[in-house]
Amino acid sequence: MGSEGNTAPGYPWQILVLAALFTLQSLYLAFFLTPPGDVPDEVGHYSYVRDIADGKIFPLLGESYMAPDLWGMPEALQRPESRENWIVQHPPLYYVLAAVPLAVGDVFTDSGWFLYRAPRIVSALALGALILVLFRTLVVAGVPMRRAILVAPTIGFVPMVTQLSSGTNNDLMLLLLSALAMLYLVRFVLGQRLSDAYLCALWLGLAGATKMTAWVMMAPVVGLLLFEMRQPLWAWLRHAAGILVVALALPVWWMVRNVIHFGHPMHIAGAGTGGKKVFDYGFLDLIRDEPVFDSFFEHFYGLFGFSGYCINYDLIHLCQGIQMTRLFLFPMTAFTYVMLVLTVVFLVYLGLVAWRSIFAKPASGPALSIREHVGAVTSNRIVGRMLLGAGVLVGAVLATVLLTQSYVRDTATGPVQLWIMAAAPLAGLTAFAAVLLPQEARDRIALYGPVVFLFFGAILLYQIYQGFLYNEWLRGVHGRYLYPVIPPLIVSVAIAFERLRVPTLAYLAIVLVLGLAFYDAFLEQVIPFYISVRV
Amino acid sequence: MRRLPRILKFGIPLVLLVWAGYAWVYGDWIRGYAIEDAMYPSPIEDPAHVDDLTAGREVVQPVEWDRLKPLARARAQDNTVCAALYFATYGNRGNRGTLEVEWLGPEISGQSQVDMATVKDNKFHTVCFPGVRLADVIDQPSFLRIRSLDGELGRSVTAWLSGHEGAVRATVDGQQVERTLVYHLRTIAGNTRERIAGWVLILFAGLIMAVLVLAVFDRRLR
């Protein structure tokens, strides 16, 4: 055991150049293309950063307002009213970092053009760092460098990711911190070094200090650390407590602050206003009548817009709601079918792992972790088969329900997108059952991805359902809300490709298709959209 | 550093190849950012075409100012007016000859010519009228006239008409018809920033894809 997972070599020049190119590309978009306000909720995110740069370190929800001269418009064009800034509901870590370039910029210039874009530098750097962290994680997980170089930068070929990396928004920072947590989880599973477990917990805590959605991811990932930890009982208890303290310190601080000011640990804008459930409506009704999964899928790939000329008071009478566009045609079709290929490959791999685990021999030696204790029980063939059978059966039933009951858009890719989304419960529950049986470390890492994704997705769906009951309209179906659980999924699929010995040229073909789709999306859809809505 | 010559040997041609490919595929599109829609395209319902636009034939369409986008009315007044016309080429057969497209207004008129060999099948073809600013013609009774100067039967393009409700009818060869020309107004907005961004993005595309391909064939990587 010992040092496995901690001995990966350095970074080859290709991945350094790729990370630098994606960072430069995002910086270029940030300063020369992405219109101010056209990244999701950028008006609020920028105002939060502005508050901190001006010395208001923890602006309070309900007391923080957006500046009327937000994008430096002449006074005649500004909105006369100040709007409450709902974004200050988020924990402050990202905003403190993004305030650094803004504060430095304040010292050297009063150019609005630069200052409004200065916080975007942090998002662009986060994308570059994310590519390096994903590369490192894949290599540690056993993916050869050549293939890791192809897989890691692919995240930048998701137009939504690159768009967010060119704006003032906390999602890229959250994705980076989640990837760092995944890196140390992989290292810990392979090497059992306690420092890796504590570092994983630290990155989780920092993710929780960036966005509350990370709190949902903390439960399964901390659970995995404790599940994997091989220590004598007292040491296990001591370190379990230590890991929990490290992971939860910052989120608990934010919760306590919320309780003190608002009376609820997870207070967000619009909460506590006396809302009541407006009608009885079943979950199946929701997914049948509303484009829940369709929206998650398509918004994950690309949902552009948000403000445009709607933030310009002089033109606001022309504004028919917020202007947005989804990506479609070749980019969306290419992305959908690539996701289908990845899903099918992972399901094949999962089937092989499940089949093989039925015949696996129990591990020798004393059981020191929860995983090993559980494995001692499940290595009984009858127990193991029942467990796997239950996971597959329940997963298949849930997948069938989603496939038959969900809203499906009447497009060529609509049904395919639903198949992909419906694979989540099947993969998640089968992987959950399989990981309770004795498995090799790398296979366990691959199995954890869909388990964490399913847990996170289920909580998110529940929140969306609750929100629908109170608001009567669908909200929160943004693919970027899934970012905390994207790094585990990338690692899972990469390991599946490795185990199935998929040739490197197939990796290259997939990456190039995504790259072609990405640039086609920007050149044929995004830039024309920006032209049509710019301030 | 011994790797550098090899990288340059294969990398630079690869970058240039990808970049040239992108420029070839997307060049016209990027240059087209300069012109933006001032109207939403008209619906195409119950379509019919006017047959070959042979020499002397003409289509006249009154401009429907109520279709002008409010945003264009607010912001594009200084821009030069263009018209996007929906032609068909009979399956991209080798057409030849010239169309004259005119903007006819009470005070200001303009004209431009279209080489029929450059028209694409069932696509909008944009024609601009130098000297005609939107501010100078907006809301004035104006007409678009397409006139064939030397088109031959079997070697000319045709224009699409739409039979949707409420549209102002076109006149074909002096006879008013029950359909309207499929067209929308556009303006030359420049959009230099976006055009540069298009070229910069394909530069990044070339660099990134070249590095990805080089990585696959780098034998030192395991």
Tab-separated table of C-alpha atoms in Angstrom, chain A residues 152-313:
chain	number	residue	atom	x	y	z
A	152	ALA	CA	-8.354	16.751	-18.906
A	153	PRO	CA	-8.670	19.761	-21.237
A	154	THR	CA	-11.941	18.443	-22.648
A	155	ILE	CA	-13.770	20.165	-19.812
A	156	GLY	CA	-12.864	23.428	-21.554
A	157	PHE	CA	-14.691	22.235	-24.681
A	158	VAL	CA	-17.988	22.479	-22.809
A	159	PRO	CA	-19.131	25.935	-23.935
A	160	MET	CA	-20.866	26.657	-20.624
A	161	VAL	CA	-17.649	25.990	-18.701
A	162	THR	CA	-15.615	28.299	-20.919
A	163	GLN	CA	-18.304	30.944	-20.814
A	164	LEU	CA	-18.321	30.848	-16.996
A	165	SER	CA	-14.521	31.026	-17.014
A	166	SER	CA	-14.831	34.340	-18.839
A	167	GLY	CA	-17.164	35.875	-16.289
A	168	THR	CA	-17.505	36.924	-12.694
A	169	ASN	CA	-19.204	33.898	-11.182
A	170	ASN	CA	-18.381	31.365	-8.460
A	171	ASP	CA	-19.084	28.187	-10.440
A	172	LEU	CA	-15.607	27.701	-11.936
A	173	MET	CA	-13.972	28.130	-8.536
A	174	LEU	CA	-16.396	25.561	-7.132
A	175	LEU	CA	-15.529	23.154	-9.947
A	176	LEU	CA	-11.807	23.626	-9.287
A	177	LEU	CA	-12.139	23.045	-5.536
A	178	SER	CA	-14.310	19.971	-6.138
A	179	ALA	CA	-11.648	18.627	-8.508
A	180	LEU	CA	-8.973	19.191	-5.855
A	181	ALA	CA	-11.085	17.288	-3.325
A	182	MET	CA	-11.399	14.453	-5.868
A	183	LEU	CA	-7.632	14.409	-6.428
A	184	TYR	CA	-6.973	13.830	-2.744
A	185	LEU	CA	-9.808	11.307	-2.450
A	186	VAL	CA	-8.178	9.287	-5.245
A	187	ARG	CA	-4.786	9.582	-3.572
A	188	PHE	CA	-6.244	8.481	-0.261
A	189	VAL	CA	-8.072	5.477	-1.704
A	190	LEU	CA	-4.901	4.316	-3.455
A	191	GLY	CA	-2.359	5.231	-0.808
A	192	GLN	CA	-4.148	5.422	2.573
A	193	ARG	CA	-2.079	8.424	3.658
A	194	LEU	CA	-4.026	10.314	6.281
A	195	SER	CA	-2.662	13.646	5.084
A	196	ASP	CA	-4.496	13.033	1.796
A	197	ALA	CA	-7.751	12.447	3.654
A	198	TYR	CA	-7.322	15.700	5.582
A	199	LEU	CA	-6.440	17.584	2.403
A	200	CYS	CA	-9.530	16.167	0.701
A	201	ALA	CA	-11.594	17.386	3.649
A	202	LEU	CA	-9.904	20.788	3.483
A	203	TRP	CA	-10.737	21.244	-0.205
A	204	LEU	CA	-14.288	20.112	0.488
A	205	GLY	CA	-14.543	22.703	3.245
A	206	LEU	CA	-13.231	25.396	0.928
A	207	ALA	CA	-15.752	24.313	-1.723
A	208	GLY	CA	-18.412	24.654	0.959
A	209	ALA	CA	-17.132	28.153	1.656
A	210	THR	CA	-17.659	28.947	-2.033
A	211	LYS	CA	-21.184	27.745	-2.708
A	212	MET	CA	-23.787	25.993	-0.647
A	213	THR	CA	-24.379	23.318	-3.297
A	214	ALA	CA	-20.996	21.900	-2.274
A	215	TRP	CA	-22.480	21.047	1.112
A	216	VAL	CA	-24.569	18.373	-0.582
A	217	MET	CA	-21.440	16.801	-2.061
A	218	MET	CA	-19.637	16.814	1.274
A	219	ALA	CA	-21.854	14.115	2.771
A	220	PRO	CA	-21.022	11.351	0.285
A	221	VAL	CA	-17.357	12.324	-0.151
A	222	VAL	CA	-16.647	12.545	3.580
A	223	GLY	CA	-18.598	9.305	3.876
A	224	LEU	CA	-16.230	7.719	1.345
A	225	LEU	CA	-13.179	8.929	3.280
A	226	LEU	CA	-14.523	7.295	6.428
A	227	PHE	CA	-15.612	4.193	4.498
A	228	GLU	CA	-12.113	3.755	3.085
A	229	MET	CA	-10.021	4.700	6.140
A	230	ARG	CA	-7.979	1.746	7.434
A	231	GLN	CA	-7.115	2.456	11.063
A	232	PRO	CA	-7.458	0.741	14.429
A	233	LEU	CA	-10.713	1.742	16.139
A	234	TRP	CA	-9.436	4.592	18.337
A	235	ALA	CA	-7.289	6.064	15.619
A	236	TRP	CA	-10.210	5.716	13.212
A	237	LEU	CA	-12.513	7.595	15.602
A	238	ARG	CA	-9.928	10.307	16.216
A	239	HIS	CA	-9.222	10.904	12.548
A	240	ALA	CA	-12.885	10.637	11.583
A	241	ALA	CA	-13.566	13.466	14.030
A	242	GLY	CA	-10.611	15.428	12.678
A	243	ILE	CA	-11.742	15.017	9.060
A	244	LEU	CA	-15.267	16.077	9.955
A	245	VAL	CA	-13.979	19.175	11.761
A	246	VAL	CA	-11.759	20.182	8.811
A	247	ALA	CA	-14.525	19.606	6.261
A	248	LEU	CA	-17.307	21.241	8.219
A	249	ALA	CA	-15.561	24.176	9.923
A	250	LEU	CA	-16.224	26.767	7.216
A	251	PRO	CA	-19.719	25.594	6.235
A	252	VAL	CA	-20.730	25.501	9.908
A	253	TRP	CA	-19.374	29.020	10.369
A	254	TRP	CA	-21.572	30.182	7.466
A	255	MET	CA	-24.561	28.292	8.893
A	256	VAL	CA	-24.113	29.897	12.309
A	257	ARG	CA	-23.930	33.301	10.647
A	258	ASN	CA	-27.164	32.555	8.807
A	259	VAL	CA	-28.842	31.448	12.020
A	260	ILE	CA	-27.729	34.610	13.823
A	261	HIS	CA	-28.971	36.946	11.096
A	262	PHE	CA	-31.867	35.058	9.546
A	263	GLY	CA	-32.806	32.260	11.923
A	264	HIS	CA	-32.120	29.470	9.448
A	265	PRO	CA	-28.768	27.791	8.637
A	266	MET	CA	-29.405	27.600	4.905
A	267	HIS	CA	-31.121	30.911	4.393
A	268	ILE	CA	-31.248	32.072	0.776
A	269	ALA	CA	-32.859	34.974	-1.050
A	270	GLY	CA	-36.630	34.714	-1.184
A	271	ALA	CA	-36.779	32.293	1.736
A	272	GLY	CA	-38.688	33.127	4.885
A	273	THR	CA	-41.142	35.375	3.106
A	274	GLY	CA	-44.133	33.408	4.288
A	275	GLY	CA	-44.469	31.313	1.154
A	276	LYS	CA	-46.734	28.293	1.246
A	277	LYS	CA	-47.142	25.312	-0.975
A	278	VAL	CA	-49.578	26.475	-3.553
A	279	PHE	CA	-50.933	23.161	-4.761
A	280	ASP	CA	-50.511	19.457	-4.495
A	281	TYR	CA	-48.405	18.147	-7.296
A	282	GLY	CA	-46.609	14.818	-7.475
A	283	PHE	CA	-42.987	14.401	-8.446
A	284	LEU	CA	-44.003	12.307	-11.434
A	285	ASP	CA	-46.334	15.093	-12.525
A	286	LEU	CA	-43.383	17.459	-12.434
A	287	ILE	CA	-41.052	15.362	-14.569
A	288	ARG	CA	-43.887	14.531	-16.997
A	289	ASP	CA	-45.080	18.107	-17.502
A	290	GLU	CA	-41.857	20.077	-17.187
A	291	PRO	CA	-38.573	19.751	-19.103
A	292	VAL	CA	-36.525	18.910	-15.995
A	293	PHE	CA	-33.970	16.465	-17.409
A	294	ASP	CA	-33.988	18.055	-20.824
A	295	SER	CA	-33.109	21.406	-19.247
A	296	PHE	CA	-30.369	19.957	-17.058
A	297	PHE	CA	-28.725	18.334	-20.052
A	298	GLU	CA	-28.975	21.232	-22.456
A	299	HIS	CA	-28.151	23.901	-19.885
A	300	PHE	CA	-25.093	21.929	-18.848
A	301	TYR	CA	-23.754	22.209	-22.375
A	302	GLY	CA	-24.695	25.788	-23.043
A	303	LEU	CA	-27.172	28.371	-21.839
A	304	PHE	CA	-26.065	31.818	-22.925
A	305	GLY	CA	-27.376	35.241	-22.127
A	306	PHE	CA	-29.037	36.667	-19.021
A	307	SER	CA	-28.937	40.403	-19.277
A	308	GLY	CA	-27.937	41.962	-22.544
A	309	TYR	CA	-29.734	45.188	-23.244
A	310	CYS	CA	-32.214	44.405	-20.443
A	311	ILE	CA	-29.799	46.029	-17.993
A	312	ASN	CA	-29.734	49.236	-20.015
A	313	TYR	CA	-32.442	51.508	-18.674
